[in-house]
PDB file of C-alpha atoms in Angstrom:
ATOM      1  CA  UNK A   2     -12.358  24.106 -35.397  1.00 59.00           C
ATOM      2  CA  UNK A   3     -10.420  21.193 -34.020  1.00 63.00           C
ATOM      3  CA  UNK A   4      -9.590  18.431 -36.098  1.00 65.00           C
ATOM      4  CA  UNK A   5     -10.622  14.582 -35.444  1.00 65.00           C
ATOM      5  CA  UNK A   6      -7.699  11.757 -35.297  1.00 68.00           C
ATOM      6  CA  UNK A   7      -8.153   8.207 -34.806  1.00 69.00           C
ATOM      7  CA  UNK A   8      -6.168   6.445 -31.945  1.00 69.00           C
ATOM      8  CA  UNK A   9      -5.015   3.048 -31.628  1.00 73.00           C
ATOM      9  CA  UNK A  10      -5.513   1.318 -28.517  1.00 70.00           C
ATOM     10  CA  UNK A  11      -3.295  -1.797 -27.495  1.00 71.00           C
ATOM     11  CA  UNK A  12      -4.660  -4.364 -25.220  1.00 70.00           C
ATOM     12  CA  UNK A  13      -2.906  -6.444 -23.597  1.00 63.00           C
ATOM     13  CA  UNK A  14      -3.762 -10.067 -23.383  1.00 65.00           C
ATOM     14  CA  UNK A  15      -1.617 -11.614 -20.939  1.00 66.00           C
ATOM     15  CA  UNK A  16      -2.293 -10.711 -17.055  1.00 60.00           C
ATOM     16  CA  UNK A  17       0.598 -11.188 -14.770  1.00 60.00           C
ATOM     17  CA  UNK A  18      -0.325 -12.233 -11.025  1.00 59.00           C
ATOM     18  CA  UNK A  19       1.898 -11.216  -8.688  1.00 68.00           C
ATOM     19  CA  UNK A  20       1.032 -11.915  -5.238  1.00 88.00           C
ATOM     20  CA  UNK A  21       2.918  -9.074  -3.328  1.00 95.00           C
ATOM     21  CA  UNK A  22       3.898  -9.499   0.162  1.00 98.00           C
ATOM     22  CA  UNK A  23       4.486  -7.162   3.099  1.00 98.00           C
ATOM     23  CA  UNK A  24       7.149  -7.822   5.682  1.00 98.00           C
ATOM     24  CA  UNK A  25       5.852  -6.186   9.382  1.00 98.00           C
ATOM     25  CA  UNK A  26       8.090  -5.485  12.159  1.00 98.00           C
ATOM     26  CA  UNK A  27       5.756  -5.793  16.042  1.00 98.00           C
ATOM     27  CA  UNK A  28       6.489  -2.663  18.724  1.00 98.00           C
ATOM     28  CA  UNK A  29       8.181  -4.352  21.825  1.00 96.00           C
ATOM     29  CA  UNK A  30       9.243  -3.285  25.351  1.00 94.00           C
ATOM     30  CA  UNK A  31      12.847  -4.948  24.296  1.00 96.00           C
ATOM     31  CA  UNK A  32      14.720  -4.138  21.838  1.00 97.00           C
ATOM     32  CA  UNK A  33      16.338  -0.569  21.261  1.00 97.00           C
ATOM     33  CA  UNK A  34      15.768   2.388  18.793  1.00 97.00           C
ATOM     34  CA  UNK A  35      19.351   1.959  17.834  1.00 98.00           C
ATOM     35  CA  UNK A  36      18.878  -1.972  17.406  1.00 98.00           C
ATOM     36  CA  UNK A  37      15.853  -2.101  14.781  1.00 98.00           C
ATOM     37  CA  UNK A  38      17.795   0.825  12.991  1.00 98.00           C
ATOM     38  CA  UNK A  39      20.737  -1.592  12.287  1.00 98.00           C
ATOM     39  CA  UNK A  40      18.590  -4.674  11.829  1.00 98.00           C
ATOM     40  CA  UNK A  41      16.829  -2.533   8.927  1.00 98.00           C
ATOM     41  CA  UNK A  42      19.440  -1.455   7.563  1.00 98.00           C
ATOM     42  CA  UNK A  43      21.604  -4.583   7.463  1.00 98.00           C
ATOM     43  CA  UNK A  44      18.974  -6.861   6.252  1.00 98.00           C
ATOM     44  CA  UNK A  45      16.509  -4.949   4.618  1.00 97.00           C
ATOM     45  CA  UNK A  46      18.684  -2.962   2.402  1.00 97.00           C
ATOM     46  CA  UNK A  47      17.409   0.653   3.715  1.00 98.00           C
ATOM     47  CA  UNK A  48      18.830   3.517   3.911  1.00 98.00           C
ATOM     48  CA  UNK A  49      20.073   5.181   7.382  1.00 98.00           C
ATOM     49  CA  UNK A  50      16.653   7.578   6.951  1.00 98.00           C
ATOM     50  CA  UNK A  51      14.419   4.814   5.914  1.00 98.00           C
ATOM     51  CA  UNK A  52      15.299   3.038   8.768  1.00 98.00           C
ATOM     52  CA  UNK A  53      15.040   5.711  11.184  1.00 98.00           C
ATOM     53  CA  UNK A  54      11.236   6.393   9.935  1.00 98.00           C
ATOM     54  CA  UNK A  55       9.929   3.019   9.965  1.00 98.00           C
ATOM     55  CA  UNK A  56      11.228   2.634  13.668  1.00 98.00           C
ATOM     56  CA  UNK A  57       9.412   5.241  14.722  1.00 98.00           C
ATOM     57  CA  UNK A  58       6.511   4.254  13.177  1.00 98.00           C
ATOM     58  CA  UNK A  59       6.682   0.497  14.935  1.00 98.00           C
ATOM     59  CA  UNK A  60       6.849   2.722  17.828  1.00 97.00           C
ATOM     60  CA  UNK A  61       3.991   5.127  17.480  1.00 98.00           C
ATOM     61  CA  UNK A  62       2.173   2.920  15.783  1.00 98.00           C
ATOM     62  CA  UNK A  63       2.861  -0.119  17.016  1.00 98.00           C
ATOM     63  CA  UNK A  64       3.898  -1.932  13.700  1.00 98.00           C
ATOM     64  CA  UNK A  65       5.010  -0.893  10.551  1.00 98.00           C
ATOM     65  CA  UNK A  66       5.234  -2.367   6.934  1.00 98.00           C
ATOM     66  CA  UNK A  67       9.183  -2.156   6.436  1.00 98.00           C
ATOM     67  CA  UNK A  68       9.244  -4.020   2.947  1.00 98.00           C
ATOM     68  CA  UNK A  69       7.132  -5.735   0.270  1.00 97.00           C
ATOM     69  CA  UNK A  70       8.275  -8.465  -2.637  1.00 97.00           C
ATOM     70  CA  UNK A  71       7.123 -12.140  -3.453  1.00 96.00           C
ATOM     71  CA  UNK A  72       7.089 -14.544  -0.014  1.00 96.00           C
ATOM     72  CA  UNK A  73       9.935 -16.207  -0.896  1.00 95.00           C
ATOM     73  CA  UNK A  74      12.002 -12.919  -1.042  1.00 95.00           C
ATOM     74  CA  UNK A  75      10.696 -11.574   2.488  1.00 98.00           C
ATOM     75  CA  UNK A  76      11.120 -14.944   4.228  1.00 98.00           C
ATOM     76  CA  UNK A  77      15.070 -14.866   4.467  1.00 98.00           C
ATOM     77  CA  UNK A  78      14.769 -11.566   5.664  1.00 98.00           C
ATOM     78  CA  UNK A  79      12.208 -12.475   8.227  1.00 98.00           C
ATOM     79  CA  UNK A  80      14.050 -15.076   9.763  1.00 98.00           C
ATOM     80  CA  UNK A  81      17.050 -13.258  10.591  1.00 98.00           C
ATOM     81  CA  UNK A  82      14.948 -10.355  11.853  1.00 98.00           C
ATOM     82  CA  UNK A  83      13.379 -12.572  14.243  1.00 98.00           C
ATOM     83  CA  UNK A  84      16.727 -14.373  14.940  1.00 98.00           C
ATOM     84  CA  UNK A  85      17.545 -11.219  16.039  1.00 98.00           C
ATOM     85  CA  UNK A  86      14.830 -10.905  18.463  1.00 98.00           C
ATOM     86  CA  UNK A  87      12.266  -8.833  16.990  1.00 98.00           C
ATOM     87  CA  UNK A  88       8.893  -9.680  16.445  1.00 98.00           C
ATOM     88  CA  UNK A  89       8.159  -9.475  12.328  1.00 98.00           C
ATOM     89  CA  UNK A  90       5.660 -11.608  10.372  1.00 98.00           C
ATOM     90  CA  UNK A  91       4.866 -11.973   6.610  1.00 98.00           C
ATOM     91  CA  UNK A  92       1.313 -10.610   5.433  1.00 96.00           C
TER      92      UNK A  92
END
């Protein structure tokens, strides 16, 4: 026979809202494979591999999430992708 034991359950009170943002880089006719690569890489922070699957996503897919954070964090990151002549947009 198996013996009862009382648990304790915490509950939290507070509720944080975080309003989580995706950054999406657009499929073009323009720029190259090799291009978007370094563009990820350099100002997204991913790795070589990371890179290399997102881009082929955009391509197959026609768009691909490529990072998420709070608007403020995407929207530097945005700007220079875009500077750099690819089509990306904060959702």
């Amino acid at each position: 026979m198996q013996a009862l034991t009382e648990t304790e359950v915490e509950i939290l009170d507070k509720t944080v809202d975080t309003d989580i943002k995706r950054l999406v880089i657009y499929n073009d006719d323009v720029n190259t494979f090799d291009w978007v690569i370094d563009t990820l890489i350099e100002v997204c922070g991913h790795t070589n591999e990371q890179a290399e699957q997102c881009t082929l996503i955009i391509h197959h897919k026609g768009k691909c999430s490529v990072k998420e954070g709070a608007f403020e964090e995407l929207t530097g990151m945005r700007n220079e992708i875009c500077r750099r002549g690819i089509s990306a947009e904060i959702h």
